[in-house]
CSV table of C-alpha atoms in Angstrom, one decimal:
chain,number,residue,atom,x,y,z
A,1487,UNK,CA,0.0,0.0,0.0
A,1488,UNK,CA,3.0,2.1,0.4
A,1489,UNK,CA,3.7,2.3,-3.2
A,1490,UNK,CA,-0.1,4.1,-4.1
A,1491,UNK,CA,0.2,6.7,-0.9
A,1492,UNK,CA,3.4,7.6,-2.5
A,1493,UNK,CA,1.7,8.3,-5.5
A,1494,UNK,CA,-1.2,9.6,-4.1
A,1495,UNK,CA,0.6,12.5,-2.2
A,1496,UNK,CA,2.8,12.7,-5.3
A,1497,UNK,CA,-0.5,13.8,-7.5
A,1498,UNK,CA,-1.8,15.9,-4.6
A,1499,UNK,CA,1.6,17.9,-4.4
A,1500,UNK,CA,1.5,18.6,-8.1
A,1501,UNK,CA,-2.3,19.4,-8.2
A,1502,UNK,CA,-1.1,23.2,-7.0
A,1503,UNK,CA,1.8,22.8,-9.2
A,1504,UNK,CA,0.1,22.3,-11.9
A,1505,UNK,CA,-2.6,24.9,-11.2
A,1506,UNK,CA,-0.1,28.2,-10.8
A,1507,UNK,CA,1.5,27.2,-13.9
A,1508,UNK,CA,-1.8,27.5,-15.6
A,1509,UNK,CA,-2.0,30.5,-13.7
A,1510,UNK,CA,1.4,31.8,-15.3
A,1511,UNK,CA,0.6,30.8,-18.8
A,1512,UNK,CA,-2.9,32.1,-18.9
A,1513,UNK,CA,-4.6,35.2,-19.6
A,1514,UNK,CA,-8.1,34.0,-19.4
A,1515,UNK,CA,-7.9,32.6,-15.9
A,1516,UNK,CA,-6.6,35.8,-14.2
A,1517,UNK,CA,-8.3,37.7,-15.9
A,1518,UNK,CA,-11.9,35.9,-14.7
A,1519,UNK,CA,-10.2,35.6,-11.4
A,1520,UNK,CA,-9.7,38.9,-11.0
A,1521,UNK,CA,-13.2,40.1,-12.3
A,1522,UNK,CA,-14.7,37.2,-9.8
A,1523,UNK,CA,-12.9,38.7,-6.9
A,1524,UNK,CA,-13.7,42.1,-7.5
A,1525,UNK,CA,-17.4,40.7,-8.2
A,1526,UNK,CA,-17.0,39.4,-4.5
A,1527,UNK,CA,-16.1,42.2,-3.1
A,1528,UNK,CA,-18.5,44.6,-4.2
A,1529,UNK,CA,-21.2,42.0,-3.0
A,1530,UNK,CA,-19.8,41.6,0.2
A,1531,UNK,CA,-19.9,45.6,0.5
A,1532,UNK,CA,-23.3,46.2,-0.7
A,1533,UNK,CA,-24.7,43.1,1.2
A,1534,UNK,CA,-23.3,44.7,4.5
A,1535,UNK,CA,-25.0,47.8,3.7
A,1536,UNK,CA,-28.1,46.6,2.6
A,1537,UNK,CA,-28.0,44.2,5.8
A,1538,UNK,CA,-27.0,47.2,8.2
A,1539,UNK,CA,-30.1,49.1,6.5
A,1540,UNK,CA,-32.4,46.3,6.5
A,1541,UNK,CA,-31.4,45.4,9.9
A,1542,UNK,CA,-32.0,48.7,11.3
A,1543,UNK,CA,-35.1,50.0,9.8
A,1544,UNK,CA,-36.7,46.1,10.7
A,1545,UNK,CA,-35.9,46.5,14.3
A,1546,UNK,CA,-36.3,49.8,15.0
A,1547,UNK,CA,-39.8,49.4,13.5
A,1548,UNK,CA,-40.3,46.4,15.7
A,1549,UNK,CA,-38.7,48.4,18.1
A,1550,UNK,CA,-40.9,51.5,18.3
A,1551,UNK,CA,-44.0,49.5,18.2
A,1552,UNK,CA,-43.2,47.8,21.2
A,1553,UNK,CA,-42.1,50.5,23.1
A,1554,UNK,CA,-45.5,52.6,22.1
A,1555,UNK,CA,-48.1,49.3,22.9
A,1556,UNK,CA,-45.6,49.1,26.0
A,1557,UNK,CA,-46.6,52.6,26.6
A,1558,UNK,CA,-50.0,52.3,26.4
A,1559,UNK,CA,-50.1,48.8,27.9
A,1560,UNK,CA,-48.0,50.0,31.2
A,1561,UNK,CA,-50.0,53.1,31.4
A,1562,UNK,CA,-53.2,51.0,31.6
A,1563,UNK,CA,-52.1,48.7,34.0
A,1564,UNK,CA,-50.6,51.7,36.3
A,1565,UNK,CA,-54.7,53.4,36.2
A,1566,UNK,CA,-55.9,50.0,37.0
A,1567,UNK,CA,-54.0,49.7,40.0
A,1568,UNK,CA,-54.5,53.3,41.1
A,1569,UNK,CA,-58.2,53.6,40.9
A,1570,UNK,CA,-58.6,50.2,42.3
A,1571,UNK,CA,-61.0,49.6,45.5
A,1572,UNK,CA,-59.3,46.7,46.8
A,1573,UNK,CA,-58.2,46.2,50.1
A,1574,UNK,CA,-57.3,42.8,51.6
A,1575,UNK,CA,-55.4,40.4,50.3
A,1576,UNK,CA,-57.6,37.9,47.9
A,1577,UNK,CA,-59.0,41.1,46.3
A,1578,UNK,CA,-55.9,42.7,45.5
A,1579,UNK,CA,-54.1,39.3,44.2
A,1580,UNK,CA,-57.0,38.4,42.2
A,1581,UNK,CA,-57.2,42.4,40.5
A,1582,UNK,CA,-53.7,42.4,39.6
A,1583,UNK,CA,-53.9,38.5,38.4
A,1584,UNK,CA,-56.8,39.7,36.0
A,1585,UNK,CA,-55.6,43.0,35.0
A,1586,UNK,CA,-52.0,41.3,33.9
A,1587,UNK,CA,-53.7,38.3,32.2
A,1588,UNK,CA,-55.6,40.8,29.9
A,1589,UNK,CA,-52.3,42.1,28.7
A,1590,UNK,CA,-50.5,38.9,28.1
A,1591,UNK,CA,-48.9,37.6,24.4
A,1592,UNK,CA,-50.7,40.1,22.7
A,1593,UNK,CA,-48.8,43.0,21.2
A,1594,UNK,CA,-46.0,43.7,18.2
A,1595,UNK,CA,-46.6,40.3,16.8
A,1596,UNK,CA,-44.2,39.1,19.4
A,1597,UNK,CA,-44.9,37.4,22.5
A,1598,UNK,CA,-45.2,39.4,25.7
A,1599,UNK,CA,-43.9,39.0,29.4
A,1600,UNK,CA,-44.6,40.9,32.4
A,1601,UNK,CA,-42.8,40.0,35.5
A,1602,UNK,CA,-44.0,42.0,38.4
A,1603,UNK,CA,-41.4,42.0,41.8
A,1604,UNK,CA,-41.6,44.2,45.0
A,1605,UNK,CA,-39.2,47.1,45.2
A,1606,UNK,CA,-36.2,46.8,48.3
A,1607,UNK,CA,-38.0,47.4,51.7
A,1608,UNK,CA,-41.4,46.5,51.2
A,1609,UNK,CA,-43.2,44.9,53.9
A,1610,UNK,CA,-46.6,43.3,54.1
A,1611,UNK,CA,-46.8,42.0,51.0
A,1612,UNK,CA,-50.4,41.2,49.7
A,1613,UNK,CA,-48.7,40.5,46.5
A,1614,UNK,CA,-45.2,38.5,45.8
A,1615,UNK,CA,-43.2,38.8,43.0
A,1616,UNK,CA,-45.2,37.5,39.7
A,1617,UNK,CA,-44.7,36.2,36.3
A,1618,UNK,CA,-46.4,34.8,33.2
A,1619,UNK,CA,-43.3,32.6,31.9
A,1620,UNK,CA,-39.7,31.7,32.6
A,1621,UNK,CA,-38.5,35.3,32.6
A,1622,UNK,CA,-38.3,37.1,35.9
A,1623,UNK,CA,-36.7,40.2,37.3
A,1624,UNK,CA,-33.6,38.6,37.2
A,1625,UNK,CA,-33.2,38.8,33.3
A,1626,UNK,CA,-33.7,42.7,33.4
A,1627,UNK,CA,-30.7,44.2,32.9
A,1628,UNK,CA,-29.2,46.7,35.9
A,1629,UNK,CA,-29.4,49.9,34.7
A,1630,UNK,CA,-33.1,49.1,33.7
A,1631,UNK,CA,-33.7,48.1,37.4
A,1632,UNK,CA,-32.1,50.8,38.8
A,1633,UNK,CA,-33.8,53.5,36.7
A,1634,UNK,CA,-37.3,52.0,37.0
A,1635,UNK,CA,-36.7,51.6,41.1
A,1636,UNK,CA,-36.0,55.8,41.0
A,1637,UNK,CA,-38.0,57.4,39.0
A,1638,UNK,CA,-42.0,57.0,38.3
A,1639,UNK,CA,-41.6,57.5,34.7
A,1640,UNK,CA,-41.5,54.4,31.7
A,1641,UNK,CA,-38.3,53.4,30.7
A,1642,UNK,CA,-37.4,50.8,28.3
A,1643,UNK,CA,-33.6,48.7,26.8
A,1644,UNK,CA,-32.6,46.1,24.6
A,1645,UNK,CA,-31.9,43.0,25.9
A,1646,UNK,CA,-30.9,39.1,25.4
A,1647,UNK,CA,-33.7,36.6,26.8
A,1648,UNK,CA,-32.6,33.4,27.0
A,1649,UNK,CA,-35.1,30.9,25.4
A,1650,UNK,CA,-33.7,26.8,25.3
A,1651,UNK,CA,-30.4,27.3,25.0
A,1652,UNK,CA,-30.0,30.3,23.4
A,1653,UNK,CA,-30.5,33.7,23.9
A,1654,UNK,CA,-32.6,35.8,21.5
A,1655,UNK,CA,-33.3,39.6,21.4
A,1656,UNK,CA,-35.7,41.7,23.3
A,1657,UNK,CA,-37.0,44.7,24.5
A,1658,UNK,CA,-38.1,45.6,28.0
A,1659,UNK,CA,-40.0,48.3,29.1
A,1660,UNK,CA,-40.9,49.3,33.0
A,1661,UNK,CA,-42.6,51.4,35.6
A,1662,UNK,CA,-43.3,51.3,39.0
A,1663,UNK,CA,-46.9,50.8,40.3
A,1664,UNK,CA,-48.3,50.7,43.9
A,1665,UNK,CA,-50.6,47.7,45.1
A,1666,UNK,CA,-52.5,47.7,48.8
A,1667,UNK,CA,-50.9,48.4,51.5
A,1668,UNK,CA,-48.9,50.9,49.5
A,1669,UNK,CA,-46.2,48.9,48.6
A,1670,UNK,CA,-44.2,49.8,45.6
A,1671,UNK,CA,-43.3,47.1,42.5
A,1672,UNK,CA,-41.9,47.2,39.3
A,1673,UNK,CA,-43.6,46.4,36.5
A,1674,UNK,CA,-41.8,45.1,33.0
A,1675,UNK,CA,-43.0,44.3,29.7
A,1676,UNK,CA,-40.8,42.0,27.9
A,1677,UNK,CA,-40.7,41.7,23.9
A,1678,UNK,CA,-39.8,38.8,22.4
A,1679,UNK,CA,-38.3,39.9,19.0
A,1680,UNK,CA,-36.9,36.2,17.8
A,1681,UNK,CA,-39.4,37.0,14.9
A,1682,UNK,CA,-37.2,39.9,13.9
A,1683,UNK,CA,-34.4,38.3,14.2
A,1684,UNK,CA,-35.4,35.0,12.2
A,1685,UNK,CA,-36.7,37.5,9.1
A,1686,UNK,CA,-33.5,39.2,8.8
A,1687,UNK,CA,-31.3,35.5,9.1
A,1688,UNK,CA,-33.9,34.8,6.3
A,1689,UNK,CA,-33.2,37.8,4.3
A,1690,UNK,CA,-29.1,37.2,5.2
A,1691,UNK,CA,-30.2,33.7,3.3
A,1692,UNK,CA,-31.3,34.7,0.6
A,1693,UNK,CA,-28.5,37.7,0.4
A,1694,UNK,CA,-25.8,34.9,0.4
A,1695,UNK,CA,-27.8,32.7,-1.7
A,1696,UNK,CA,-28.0,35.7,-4.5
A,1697,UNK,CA,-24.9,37.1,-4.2
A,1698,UNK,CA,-23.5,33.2,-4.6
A,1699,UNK,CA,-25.5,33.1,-8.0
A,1700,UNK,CA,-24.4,36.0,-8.8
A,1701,UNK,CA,-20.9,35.4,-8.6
A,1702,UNK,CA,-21.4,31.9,-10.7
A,1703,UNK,CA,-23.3,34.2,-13.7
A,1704,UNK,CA,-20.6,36.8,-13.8
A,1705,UNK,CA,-17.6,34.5,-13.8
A,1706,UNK,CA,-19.3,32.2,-16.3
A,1707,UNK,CA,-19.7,35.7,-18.7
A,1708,UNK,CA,-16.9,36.3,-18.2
A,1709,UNK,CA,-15.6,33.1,-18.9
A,1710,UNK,CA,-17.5,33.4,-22.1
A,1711,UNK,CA,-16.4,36.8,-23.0
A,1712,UNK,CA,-12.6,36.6,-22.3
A,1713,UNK,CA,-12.2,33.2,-24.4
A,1714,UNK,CA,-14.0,34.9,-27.1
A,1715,UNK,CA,-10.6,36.7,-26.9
A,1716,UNK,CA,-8.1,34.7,-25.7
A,1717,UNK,CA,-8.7,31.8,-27.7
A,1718,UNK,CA,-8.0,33.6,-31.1
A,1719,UNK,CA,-4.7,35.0,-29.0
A,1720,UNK,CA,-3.9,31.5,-28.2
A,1721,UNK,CA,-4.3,30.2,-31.8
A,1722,UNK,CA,-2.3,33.3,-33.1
A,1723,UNK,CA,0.5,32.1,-30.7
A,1724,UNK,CA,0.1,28.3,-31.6
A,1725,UNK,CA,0.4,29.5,-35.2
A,1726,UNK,CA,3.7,31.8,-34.4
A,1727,UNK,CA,5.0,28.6,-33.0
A,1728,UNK,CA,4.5,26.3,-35.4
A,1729,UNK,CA,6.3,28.9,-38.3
A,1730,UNK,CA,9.2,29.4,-35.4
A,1731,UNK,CA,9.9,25.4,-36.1
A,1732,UNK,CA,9.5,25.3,-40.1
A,1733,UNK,CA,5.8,25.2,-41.0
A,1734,UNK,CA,5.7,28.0,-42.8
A,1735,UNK,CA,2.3,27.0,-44.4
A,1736,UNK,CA,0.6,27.3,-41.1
A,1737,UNK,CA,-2.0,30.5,-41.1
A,1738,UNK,CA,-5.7,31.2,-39.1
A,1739,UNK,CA,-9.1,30.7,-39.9
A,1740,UNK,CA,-10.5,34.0,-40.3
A,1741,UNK,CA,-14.1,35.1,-39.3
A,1742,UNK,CA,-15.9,37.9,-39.2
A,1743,UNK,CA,-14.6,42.0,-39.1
A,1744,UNK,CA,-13.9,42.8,-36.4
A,1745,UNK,CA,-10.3,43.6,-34.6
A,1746,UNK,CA,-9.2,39.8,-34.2
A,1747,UNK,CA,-10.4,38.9,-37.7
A,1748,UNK,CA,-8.3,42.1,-39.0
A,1749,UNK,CA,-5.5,40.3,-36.5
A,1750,UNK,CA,-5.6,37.4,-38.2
A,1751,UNK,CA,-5.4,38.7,-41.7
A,1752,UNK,CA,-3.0,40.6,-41.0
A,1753,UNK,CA,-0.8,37.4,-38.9
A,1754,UNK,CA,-1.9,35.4,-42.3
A,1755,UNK,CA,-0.4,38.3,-44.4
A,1756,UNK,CA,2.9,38.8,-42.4
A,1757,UNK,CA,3.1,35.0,-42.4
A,1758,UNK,CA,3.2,34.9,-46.1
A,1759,UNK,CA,5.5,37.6,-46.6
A,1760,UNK,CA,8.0,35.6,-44.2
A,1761,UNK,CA,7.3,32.5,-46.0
A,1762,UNK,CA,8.3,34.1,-49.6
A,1763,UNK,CA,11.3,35.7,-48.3
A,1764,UNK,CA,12.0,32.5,-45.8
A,1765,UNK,CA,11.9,30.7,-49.9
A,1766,UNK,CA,13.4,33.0,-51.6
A,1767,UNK,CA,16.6,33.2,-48.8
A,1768,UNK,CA,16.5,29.7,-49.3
A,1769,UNK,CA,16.8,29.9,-53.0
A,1770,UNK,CA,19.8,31.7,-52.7
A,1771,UNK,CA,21.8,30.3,-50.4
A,1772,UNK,CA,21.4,27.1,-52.7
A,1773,UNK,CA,22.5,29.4,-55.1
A,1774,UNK,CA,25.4,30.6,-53.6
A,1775,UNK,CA,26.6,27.4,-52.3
A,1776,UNK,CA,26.2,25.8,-55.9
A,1777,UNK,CA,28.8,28.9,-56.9
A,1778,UNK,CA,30.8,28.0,-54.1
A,1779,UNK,CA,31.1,24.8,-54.8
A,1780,UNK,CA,31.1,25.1,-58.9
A,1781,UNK,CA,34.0,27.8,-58.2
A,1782,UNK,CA,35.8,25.6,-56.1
A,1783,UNK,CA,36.1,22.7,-58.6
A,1784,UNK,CA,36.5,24.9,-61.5
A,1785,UNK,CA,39.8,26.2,-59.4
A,1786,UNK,CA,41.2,22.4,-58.6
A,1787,UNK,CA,42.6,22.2,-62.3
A,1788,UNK,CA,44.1,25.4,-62.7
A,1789,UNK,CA,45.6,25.5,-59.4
A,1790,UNK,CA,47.4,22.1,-59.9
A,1791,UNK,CA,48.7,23.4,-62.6
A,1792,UNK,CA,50.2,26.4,-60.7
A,1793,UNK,CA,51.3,24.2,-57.9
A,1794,UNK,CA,53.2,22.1,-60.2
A,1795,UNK,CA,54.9,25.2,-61.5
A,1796,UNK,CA,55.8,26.5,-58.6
A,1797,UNK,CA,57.2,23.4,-57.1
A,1798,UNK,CA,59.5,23.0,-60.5
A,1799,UNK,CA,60.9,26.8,-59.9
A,1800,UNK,CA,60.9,25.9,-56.0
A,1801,UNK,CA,63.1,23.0,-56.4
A,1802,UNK,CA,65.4,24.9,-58.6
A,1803,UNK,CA,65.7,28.0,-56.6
A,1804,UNK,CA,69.6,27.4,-56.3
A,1805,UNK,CA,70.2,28.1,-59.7
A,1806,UNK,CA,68.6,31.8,-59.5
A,1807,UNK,CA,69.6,35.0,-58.3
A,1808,UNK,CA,68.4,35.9,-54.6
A,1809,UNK,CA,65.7,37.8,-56.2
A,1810,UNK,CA,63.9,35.6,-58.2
A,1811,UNK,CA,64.5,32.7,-55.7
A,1812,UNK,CA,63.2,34.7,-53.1
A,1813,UNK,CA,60.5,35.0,-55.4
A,1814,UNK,CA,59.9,31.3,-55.9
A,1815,UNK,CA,60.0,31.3,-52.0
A,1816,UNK,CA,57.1,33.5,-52.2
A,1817,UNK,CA,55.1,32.0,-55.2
A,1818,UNK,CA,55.7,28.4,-53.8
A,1819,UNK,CA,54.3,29.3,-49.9
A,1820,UNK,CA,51.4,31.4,-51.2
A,1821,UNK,CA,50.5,28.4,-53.7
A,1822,UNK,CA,50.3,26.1,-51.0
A,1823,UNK,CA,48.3,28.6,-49.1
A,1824,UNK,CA,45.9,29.3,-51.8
A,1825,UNK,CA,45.2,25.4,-51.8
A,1826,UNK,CA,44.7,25.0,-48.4
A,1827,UNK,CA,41.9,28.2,-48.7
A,1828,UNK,CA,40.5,26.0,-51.5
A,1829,UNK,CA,40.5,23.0,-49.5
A,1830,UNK,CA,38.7,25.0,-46.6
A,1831,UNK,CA,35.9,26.4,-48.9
A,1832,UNK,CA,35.4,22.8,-50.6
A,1833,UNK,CA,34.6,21.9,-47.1
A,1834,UNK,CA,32.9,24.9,-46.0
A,1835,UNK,CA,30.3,24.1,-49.3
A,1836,UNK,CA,30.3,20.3,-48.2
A,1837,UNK,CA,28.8,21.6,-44.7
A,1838,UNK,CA,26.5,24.1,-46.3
A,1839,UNK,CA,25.2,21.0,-48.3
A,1840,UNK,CA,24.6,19.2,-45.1
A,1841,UNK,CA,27.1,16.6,-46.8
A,1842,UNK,CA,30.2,16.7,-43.9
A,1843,UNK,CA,30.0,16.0,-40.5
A,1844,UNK,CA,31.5,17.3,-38.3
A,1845,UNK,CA,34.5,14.6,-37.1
A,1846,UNK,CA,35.3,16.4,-33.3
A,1847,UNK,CA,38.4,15.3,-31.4
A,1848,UNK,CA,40.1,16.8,-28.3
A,1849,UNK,CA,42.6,19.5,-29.9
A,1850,UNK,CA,44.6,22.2,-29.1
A,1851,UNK,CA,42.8,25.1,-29.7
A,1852,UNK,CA,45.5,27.8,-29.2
A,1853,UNK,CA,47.9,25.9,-32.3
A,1854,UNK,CA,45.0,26.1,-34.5
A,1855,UNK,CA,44.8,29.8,-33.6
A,1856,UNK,CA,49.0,29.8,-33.6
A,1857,UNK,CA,48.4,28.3,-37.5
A,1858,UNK,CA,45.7,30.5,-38.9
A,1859,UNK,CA,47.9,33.6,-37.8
A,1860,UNK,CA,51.7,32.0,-39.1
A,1861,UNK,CA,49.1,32.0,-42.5
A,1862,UNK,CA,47.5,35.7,-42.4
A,1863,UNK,CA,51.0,37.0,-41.5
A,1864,UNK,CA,52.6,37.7,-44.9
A,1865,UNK,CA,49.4,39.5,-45.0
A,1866,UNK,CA,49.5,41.8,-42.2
A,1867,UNK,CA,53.1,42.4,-42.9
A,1868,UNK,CA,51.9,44.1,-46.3
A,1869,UNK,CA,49.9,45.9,-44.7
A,1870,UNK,CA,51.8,47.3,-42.3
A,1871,UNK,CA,50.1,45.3,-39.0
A,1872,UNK,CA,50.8,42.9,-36.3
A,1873,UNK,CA,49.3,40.1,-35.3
A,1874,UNK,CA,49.8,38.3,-31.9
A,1875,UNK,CA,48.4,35.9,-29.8
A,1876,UNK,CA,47.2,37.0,-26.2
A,1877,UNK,CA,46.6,34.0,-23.9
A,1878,UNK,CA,46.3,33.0,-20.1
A,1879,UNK,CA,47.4,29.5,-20.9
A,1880,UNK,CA,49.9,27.5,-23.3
A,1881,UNK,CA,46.8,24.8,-24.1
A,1882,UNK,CA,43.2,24.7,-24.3
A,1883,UNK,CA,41.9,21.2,-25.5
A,1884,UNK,CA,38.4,21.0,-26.6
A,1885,UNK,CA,36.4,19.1,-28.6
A,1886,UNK,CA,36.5,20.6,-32.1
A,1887,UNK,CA,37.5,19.8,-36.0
A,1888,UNK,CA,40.4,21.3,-37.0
């Protein structure tokens, strides 16, 4: 099993690999990249600000109709109580029983609580502390209870009411109202605004949801619309390939009027111009190494000839006068230079014919330099110059023809 991990991992590592250098070589895939990202952004921008507004304007509707049927409700209660004949204890309980009961769950869409508890030093309670549900004074937050238990006015603040195992958001307003004997309490009215909160997740959905589909439409256009481009580019590079290695017949299919069809007949034209001066470079390099090589052979007779002169007057260079053997000298050396030229540009036209090969062999390469000068010296001595040979080392053996 070791041997498929190993692969495995191997595939997974070059997965990425593989992926940036399609990322390199592309155009299309940055470029949709790019417009998908910046298609992201702007989403997640206007989806905040659209959810801030939404958000806002939803519970501060929800927000000010609780607080006015608060109002109103409160207000009602706090009459009740006031103008209320009862005295002893049964009456009293069952008034403020009936008069909260009429107020329960029904307000802002949203279910109601109404915890009732006795302010700090009350004594002779006809009434203990009192509650429709789970919530009791204890979930009011501090400052409410402290601004409620000194002042006789309505206040009201957000809060979190825990519901299961959660807390969701709410809104409590309170007052203080007076039951028989006198005794003070504060009275709350608690909002429960899940409902608010489960509409916006709702709208967040559908947000997200659009905003996804969104992103899928824009990077498939442009997707579309970027390899209507590219993939003409990509062609035209193909094509400038495939001419780079010899195909000089290679062109593109042209279609249409617009800029890439004038790109492509234009790439088509500039390809043919190159191919008929590609043939007609061709045509005369044959010709010149058919007049290289005609010329050389043509020389071959005449030069023996010459050679076999010289060597006559060489051999008898004794017999003349130190000018005219001096002479001989001179004709001789230059014959047998002129040969060895000949025998250089016979082979020079057998490589241009692709007829040699080349037959590479460690040599010296600072004697064949030494050589070629000892030859172009009787040259630059005419002229008046001076050749030499400036090296860091005696030898240099490579791997050459001589």
């Amino acid at each position: 099993m070791a041997a498929p991990a190993a692969g495995l991992k191997h595939a997974a590592l070059a997965r990425p690999g593989r992926f940036a250098g399609k990322w390199r070589r592309s155009l299309q895939f940055p470029t949709v990249g790019a417009t998908v990202l910046l298609a992201a952004l702007a989403f997640t921008g206007v989806g905040a600000f659209l959810s801030s507004q939404i958000a806002s304007g939803l519970y501060q509707e929800r927000v000010s109709q609780a607080e006015a049927e608060a109002e109103r409700g409160l207000s009602g209660v706090k009459s009740i109580f006031e103008n209320s004949s009862a005295s002893d204890r049964a009456t009293v309980t069952s008034m403020v029983a009936d008069t909260l009961k009429l107020h329960e769950g029904t307000g802002a869409d949203a279910p109601r609580h109404f915890p009732l508890t006795p302010l700090k030093n009350a004594q002779n309670l006809y009434v203990a502390s009192l509650t429709n549900s789970t919530i009791t004074a204890a979930t009011i937050p501090e400052g409410l209870s402290q601004a409620v238990a000194s002042g006789r006015g309505q206040y009201s603040q957000a809060l979190a009411l825990p519901v299961g195992d959660e807390d969701v958001p709410g809104i409590a307003s309170g007052t203080q109202v007076v039951l028989p004997p006198g005794n003070a309490y504060a009275l709350y009215l608690i909002y429960d605004l899940s409902s608010v909160q489960q509409t916006l997740d709702y709208i967040h959905r559908v947000l997200w949801a659009g905003g996804a589909l969104l992103l899928v439409l824009i990077g498939g256009v442009a997707w579309g619309g970027t390899r209507a481009v590219v993939h003409p580019v990509g062609q035209a590079a193909a094509a400038s390939e495939k001419i780079a290695a010899g195909q000089l017949q290679e062109r593109l299919e042209v279609k249409g009027e617009d800029e890439l069809a004038r790109l492509g007949a234009s790439f088509n034209h500039m390809a043919e111009t190159l191919q008929e001066q590609i043939t007609q470079l061709a045509a005369l390099s044959d010709m010149q190494q058919r007049f290289v090589s005609d010329v050389s052979h043509e020389l071959r007779t005449p030069l023996t000839t010459v050679r076999m002169a010289a060597e006559v007057l060489y051999d008898a260079r004794e017999d003349f006068d130190p000018v005219s053997a001096r002479s001989a000298e001179l004709l001789y050396n230059q014959v047998e230079r002129f040969q060895a030229l000949l025998a250089d540009l016979l082979e020079i036209s057998r490589f241009d014919a692709g007829a040699a090969v080349l037959d590479a062999e460690p040599t010296d390469v600072l004697e064949v330099v030494r050589r070629a000068i000892e030859d172009a010296r009787p040259l630059a001595e005419n002229s008046g110059s001076a050749v030499e040979l400036a090296a860091d080392q005696d030898r240099c053996i490579v791997d050459m023809d001589a």
